Short mmCIF file of C-alpha atoms in Angstrom, two decimals:
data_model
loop_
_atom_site.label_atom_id
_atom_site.label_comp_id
_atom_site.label_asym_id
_atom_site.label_seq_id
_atom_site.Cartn_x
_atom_site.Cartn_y
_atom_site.Cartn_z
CA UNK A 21 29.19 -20.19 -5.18
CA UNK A 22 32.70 -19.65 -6.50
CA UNK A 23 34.83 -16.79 -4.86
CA UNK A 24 35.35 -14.05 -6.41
CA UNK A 25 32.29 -15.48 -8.64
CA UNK A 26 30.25 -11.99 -10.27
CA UNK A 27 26.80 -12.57 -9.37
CA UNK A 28 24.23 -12.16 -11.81
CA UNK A 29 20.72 -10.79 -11.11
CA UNK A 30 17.61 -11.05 -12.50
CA UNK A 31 14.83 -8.67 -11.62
CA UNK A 32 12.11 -6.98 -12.63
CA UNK A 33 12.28 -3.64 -9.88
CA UNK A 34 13.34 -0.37 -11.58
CA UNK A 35 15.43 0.77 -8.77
CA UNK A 36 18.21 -1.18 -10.20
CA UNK A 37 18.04 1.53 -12.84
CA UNK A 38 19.61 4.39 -10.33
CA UNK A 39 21.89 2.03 -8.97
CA UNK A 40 25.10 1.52 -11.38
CA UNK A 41 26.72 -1.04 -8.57
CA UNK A 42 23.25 -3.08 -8.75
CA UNK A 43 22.84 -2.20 -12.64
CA UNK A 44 25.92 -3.94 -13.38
CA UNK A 45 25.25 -7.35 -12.10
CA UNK A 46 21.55 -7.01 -12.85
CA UNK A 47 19.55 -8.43 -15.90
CA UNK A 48 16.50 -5.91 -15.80
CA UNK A 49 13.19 -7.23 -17.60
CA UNK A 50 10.55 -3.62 -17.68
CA UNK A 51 7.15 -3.82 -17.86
CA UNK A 52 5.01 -3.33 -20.61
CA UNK A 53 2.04 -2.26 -18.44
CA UNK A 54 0.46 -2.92 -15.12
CA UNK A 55 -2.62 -4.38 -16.42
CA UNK A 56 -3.51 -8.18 -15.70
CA UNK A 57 -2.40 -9.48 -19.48
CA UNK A 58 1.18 -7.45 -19.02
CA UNK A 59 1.84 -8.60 -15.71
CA UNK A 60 1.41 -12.39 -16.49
CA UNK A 61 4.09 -11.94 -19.30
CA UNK A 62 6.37 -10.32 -17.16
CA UNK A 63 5.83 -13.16 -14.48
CA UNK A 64 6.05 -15.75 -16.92
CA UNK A 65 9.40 -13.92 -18.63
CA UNK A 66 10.87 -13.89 -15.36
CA UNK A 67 9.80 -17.68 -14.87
CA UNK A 68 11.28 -18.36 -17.83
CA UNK A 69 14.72 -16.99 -17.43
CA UNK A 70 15.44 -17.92 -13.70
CA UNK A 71 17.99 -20.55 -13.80
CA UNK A 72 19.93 -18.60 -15.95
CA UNK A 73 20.63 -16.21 -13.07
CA UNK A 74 21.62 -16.47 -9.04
CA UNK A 75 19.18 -14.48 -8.02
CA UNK A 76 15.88 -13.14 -8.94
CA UNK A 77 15.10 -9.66 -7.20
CA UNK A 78 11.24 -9.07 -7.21
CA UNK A 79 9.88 -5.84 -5.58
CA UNK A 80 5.93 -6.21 -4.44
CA UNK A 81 3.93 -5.66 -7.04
CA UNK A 82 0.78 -8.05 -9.41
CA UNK A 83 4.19 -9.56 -11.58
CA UNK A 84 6.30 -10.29 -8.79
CA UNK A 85 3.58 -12.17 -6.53
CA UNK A 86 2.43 -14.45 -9.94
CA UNK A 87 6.29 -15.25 -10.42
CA UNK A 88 5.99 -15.89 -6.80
CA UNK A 89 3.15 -18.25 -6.74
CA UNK A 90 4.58 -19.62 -10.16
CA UNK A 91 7.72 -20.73 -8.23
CA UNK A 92 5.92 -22.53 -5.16
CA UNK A 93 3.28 -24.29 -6.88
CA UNK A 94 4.92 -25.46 -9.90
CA UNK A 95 7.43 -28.31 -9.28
CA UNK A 96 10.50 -27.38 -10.63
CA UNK A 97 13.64 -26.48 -9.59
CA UNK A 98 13.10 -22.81 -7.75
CA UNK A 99 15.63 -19.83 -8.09
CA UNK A 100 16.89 -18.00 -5.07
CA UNK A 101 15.01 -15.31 -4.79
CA UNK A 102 14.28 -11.88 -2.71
CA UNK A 103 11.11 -9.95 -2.80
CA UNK A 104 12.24 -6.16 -1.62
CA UNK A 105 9.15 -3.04 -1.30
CA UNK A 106 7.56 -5.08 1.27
CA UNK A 107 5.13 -2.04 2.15
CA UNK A 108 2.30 -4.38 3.92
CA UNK A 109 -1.16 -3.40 5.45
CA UNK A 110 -3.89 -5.08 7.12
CA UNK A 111 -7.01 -5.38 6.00
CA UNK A 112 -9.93 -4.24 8.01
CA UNK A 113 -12.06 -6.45 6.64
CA UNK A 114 -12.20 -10.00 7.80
CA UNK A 115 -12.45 -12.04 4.26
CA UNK A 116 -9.92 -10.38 2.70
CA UNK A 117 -7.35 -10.14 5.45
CA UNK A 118 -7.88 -14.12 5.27
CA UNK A 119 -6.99 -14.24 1.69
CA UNK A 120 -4.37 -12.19 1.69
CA UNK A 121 -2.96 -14.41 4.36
CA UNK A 122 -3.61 -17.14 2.15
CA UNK A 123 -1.67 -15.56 -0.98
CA UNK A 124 1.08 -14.26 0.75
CA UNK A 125 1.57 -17.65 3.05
CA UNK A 126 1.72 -19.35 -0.58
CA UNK A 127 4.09 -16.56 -2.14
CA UNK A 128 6.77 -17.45 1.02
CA UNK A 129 6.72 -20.95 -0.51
CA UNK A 130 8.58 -18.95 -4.08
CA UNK A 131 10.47 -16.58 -2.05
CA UNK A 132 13.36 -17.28 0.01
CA UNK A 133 13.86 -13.89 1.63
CA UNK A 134 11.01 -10.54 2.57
CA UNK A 135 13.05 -7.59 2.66
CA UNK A 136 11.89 -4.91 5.67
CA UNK A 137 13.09 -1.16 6.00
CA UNK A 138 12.06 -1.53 9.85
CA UNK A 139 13.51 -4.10 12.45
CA UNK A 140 9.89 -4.17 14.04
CA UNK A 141 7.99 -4.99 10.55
CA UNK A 142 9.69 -8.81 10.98
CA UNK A 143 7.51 -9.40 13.93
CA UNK A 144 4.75 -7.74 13.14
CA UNK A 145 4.15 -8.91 9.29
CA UNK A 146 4.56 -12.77 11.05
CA UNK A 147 2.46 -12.40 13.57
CA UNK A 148 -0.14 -10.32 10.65
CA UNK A 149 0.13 -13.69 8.38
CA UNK A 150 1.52 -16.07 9.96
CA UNK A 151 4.87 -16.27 8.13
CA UNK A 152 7.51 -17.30 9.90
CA UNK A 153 9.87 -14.39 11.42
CA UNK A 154 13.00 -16.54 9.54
CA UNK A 155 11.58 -15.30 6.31
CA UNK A 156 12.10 -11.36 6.70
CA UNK A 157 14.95 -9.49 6.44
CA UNK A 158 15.64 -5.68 7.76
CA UNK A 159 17.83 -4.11 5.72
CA UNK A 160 18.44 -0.02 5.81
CA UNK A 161 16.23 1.82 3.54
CA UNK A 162 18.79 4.64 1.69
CA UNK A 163 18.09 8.40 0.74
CA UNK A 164 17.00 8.97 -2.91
CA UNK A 165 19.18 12.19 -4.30
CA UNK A 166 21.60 10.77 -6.79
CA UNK A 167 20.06 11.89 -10.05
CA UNK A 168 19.61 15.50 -7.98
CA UNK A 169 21.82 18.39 -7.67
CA UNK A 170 20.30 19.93 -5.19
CA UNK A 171 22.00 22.18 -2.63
CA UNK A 172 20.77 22.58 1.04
CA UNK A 173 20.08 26.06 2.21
CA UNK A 174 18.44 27.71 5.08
CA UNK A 175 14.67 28.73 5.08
CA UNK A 176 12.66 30.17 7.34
CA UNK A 177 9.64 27.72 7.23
CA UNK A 178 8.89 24.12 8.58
CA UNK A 179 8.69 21.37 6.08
CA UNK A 180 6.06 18.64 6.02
CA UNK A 181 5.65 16.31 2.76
CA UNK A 182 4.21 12.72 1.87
CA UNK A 183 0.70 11.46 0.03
CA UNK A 184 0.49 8.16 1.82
CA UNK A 185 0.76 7.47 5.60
CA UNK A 186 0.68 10.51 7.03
CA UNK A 187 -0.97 11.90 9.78
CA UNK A 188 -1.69 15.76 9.08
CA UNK A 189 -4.32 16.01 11.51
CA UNK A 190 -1.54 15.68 14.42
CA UNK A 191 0.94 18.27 12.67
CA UNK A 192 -1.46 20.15 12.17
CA UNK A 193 -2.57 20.75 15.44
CA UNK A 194 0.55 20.91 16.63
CA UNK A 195 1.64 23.70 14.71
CA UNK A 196 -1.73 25.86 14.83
CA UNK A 197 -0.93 29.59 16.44
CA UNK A 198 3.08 29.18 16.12
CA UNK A 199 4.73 31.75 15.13
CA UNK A 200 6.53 30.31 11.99
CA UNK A 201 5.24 29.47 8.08
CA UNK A 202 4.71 25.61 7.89
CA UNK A 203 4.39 24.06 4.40
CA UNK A 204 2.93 20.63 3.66
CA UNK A 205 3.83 19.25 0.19
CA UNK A 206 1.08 16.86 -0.87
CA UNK A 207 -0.59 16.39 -4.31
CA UNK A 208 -3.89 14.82 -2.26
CA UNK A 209 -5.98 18.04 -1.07
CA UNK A 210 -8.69 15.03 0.10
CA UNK A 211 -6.57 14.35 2.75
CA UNK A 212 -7.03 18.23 3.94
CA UNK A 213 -10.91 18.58 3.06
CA UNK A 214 -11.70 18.04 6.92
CA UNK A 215 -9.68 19.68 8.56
CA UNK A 216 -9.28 23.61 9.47
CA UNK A 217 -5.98 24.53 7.97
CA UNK A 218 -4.53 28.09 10.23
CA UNK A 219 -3.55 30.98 8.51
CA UNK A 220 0.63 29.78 9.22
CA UNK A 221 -0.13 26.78 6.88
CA UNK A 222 0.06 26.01 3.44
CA UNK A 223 -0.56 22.98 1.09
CA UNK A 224 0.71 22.82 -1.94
CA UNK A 225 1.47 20.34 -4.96
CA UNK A 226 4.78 20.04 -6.08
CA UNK A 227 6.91 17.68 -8.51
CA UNK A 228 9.65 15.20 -7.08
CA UNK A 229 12.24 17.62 -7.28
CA UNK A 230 10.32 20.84 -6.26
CA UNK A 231 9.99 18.56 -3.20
CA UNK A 232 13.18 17.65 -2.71
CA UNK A 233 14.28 21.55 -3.11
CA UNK A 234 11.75 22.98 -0.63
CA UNK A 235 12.86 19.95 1.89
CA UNK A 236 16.15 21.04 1.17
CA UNK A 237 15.59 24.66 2.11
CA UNK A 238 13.17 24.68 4.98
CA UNK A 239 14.15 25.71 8.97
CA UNK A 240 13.35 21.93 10.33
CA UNK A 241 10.96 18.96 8.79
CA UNK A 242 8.44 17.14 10.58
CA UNK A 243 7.39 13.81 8.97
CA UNK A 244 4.22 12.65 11.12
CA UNK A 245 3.21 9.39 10.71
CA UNK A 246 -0.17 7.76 10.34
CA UNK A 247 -0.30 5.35 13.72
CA UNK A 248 -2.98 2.91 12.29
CA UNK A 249 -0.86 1.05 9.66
CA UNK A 250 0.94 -2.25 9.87
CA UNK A 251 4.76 -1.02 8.66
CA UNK A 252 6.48 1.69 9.36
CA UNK A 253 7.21 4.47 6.66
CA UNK A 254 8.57 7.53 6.19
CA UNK A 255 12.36 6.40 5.47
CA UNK A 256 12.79 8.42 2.46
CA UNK A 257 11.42 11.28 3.57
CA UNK A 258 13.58 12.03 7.05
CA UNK A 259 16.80 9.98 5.13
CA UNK A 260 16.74 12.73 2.38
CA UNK A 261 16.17 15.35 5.05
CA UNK A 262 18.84 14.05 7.35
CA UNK A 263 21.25 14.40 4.27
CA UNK A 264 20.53 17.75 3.74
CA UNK A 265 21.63 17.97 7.17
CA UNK A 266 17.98 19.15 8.49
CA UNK A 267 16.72 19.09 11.91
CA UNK A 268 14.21 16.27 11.78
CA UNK A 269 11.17 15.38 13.54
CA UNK A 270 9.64 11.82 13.14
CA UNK A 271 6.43 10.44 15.34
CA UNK A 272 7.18 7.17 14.99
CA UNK A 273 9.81 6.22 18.16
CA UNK A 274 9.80 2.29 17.10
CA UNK A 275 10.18 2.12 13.55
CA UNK A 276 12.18 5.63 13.36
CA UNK A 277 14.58 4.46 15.64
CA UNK A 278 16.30 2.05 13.08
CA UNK A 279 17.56 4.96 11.60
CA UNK A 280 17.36 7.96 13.88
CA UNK A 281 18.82 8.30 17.27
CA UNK A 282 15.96 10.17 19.48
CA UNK A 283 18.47 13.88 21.02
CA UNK A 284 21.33 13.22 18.64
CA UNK A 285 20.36 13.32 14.88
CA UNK A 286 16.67 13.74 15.10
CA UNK A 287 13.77 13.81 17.44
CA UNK A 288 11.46 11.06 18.14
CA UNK A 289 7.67 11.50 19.60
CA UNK A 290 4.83 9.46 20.29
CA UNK A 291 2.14 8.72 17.82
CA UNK A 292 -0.91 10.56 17.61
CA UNK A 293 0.30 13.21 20.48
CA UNK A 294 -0.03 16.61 19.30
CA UNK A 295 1.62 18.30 22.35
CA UNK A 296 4.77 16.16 22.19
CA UNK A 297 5.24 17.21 18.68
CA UNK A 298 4.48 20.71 19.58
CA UNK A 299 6.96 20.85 22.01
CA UNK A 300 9.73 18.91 19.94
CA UNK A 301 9.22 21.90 17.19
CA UNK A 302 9.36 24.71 20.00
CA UNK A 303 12.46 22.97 20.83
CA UNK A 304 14.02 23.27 17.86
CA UNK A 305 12.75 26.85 17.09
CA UNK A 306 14.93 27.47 20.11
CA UNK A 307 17.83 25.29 19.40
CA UNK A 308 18.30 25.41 15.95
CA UNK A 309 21.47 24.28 15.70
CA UNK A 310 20.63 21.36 18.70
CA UNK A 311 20.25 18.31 15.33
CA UNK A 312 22.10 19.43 12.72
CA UNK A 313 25.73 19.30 14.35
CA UNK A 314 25.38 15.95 14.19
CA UNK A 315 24.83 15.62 10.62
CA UNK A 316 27.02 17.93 8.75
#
């Protein structure tokens, strides 16, 4: 490619759409559904229009894998391309882990790069489906509070928030008896129904920015992770509550790590281990102050 040469993107992902240095090199083609018919004519649109472009930026949804297997079994000339929101999980059961190997082996064929928010997610999604480590790509996840204005303040309550990957049953155990309010933002009350929630907890629904504001005024947020799943998430949650310069708690010491450095900006603890997580919050109750120098 020519120095100096303005690239030009083709892509189907909406984040492009908060992103004016990505939105001005990018080419974005929306959906007009998520059904089966409005997926194939997205695939086939993108298909269509990919050698009029560098690069063709797919995130992980039914489009972007049918562009995918469009580009690796058809033989034509293939466009660079980069398939980001690589959010992967194994399957329990035994037939359909095997074709999901099978479709996402094929899908590498159409897709030059898999882009990770975790260093440890290369190894582990090759050794999952046997795709070659060369094929992934970590790259830092970022926070998500451009469109907000949204000022950080101080509360007097612990923060806890997510729908998907989270492991409430630890947090809450941890936090059971404390002395302090804890609130759990989640819109999925099945994820509660089993469990004995103490008189110091609360779960509540909120929208995305309700979230983002009660993050943004808590005393410390805990983001405990479910242990059982293939990547590692999270990275919007403690990102956002790093920025807000928050005292941050993450269980997940490998994946975390990329991002958070265990005493200095945040505290990392061991999956599934109520008592370290008790003890990380105590800590903080009593050192306040002990994260949060480092980030403002």
């Amino acid at each position: 490619m020519a120095e100096n040469k303005e690239i030009k993107i083709l892509t189907n992902h909406w984040g492009q759409k908060a992103s004016p240095t990505w939105g001005a090199v990018t080419t974005y083609l929306p959906p007009e559904g998520f059904d089966l018919k409005s997926s194939m004519k997205l695939a086939l649109r993108l298909y269509s229009r990919r050698r009029d472009f560098d690069c063709v930026v797919l995130g992980a949804g039914f489009s972007d894998t049918l562009f995918a297997l469009m580009q690796a079994m058809i033989p034509f000339k293939k466009a660079p391309c980069v398939m980001i929101d690589c959010i992967w999980y194994e399957d329990p059961n035994k037939f359909r882990h095997f074709l999901k190997t099978a479709i996402l082996k094929m899908t590498s064929r159409g897709v030059d790069k898999f882009v990770v928010w975790a260093s440890r997610e290369v190894e582990a999604y090759s050794e999952a489906f046997g795709i070659p480590q060369e094929k992934f790509v970590y790259v830092p996840y970022h926070t998500t509070l451009d469109t907000f204005d949204i000022k950080s303040s101080e509360g007097d309550y612990i923060f806890s928030g997510g729908n998907f990957g989270r492991d409430y049953d630890t947090l809450i155990s941890a936090v059971r008896g404390l002395p302090v309010k804890v609130l759990i933002a989640s819109t999925r009350p099945e994820l509660f129904s089993h469990l004995d929630i103490p008189e110091n907890v609360e779960v509540r629904g909120f929208s995305n920015e309700e979230f983002l504001k009660k993050m943004a005024g808590c005393l410390m947020n805990v983001v405990p992770l479910d242990a059982d799943l293939l990547h590692s998430g999270g990275q919007q949650t403690f990102l956002n509550s790093m920025w807000f310069g928050k005292s941050t708690i993450v269980n997940d010491p490998e994946g975390a790590a990329d991002y958070i450095n265990d005493g200095e900006d945040g505290l990392l603890v061991p999956k599934k281990d109520p008592a370290a997580m008790r003890e990380a919050i105590l800590f903080l109750l009593s050192n306040p102050f002990f994260c949060r120098d480092c980030l403002t």
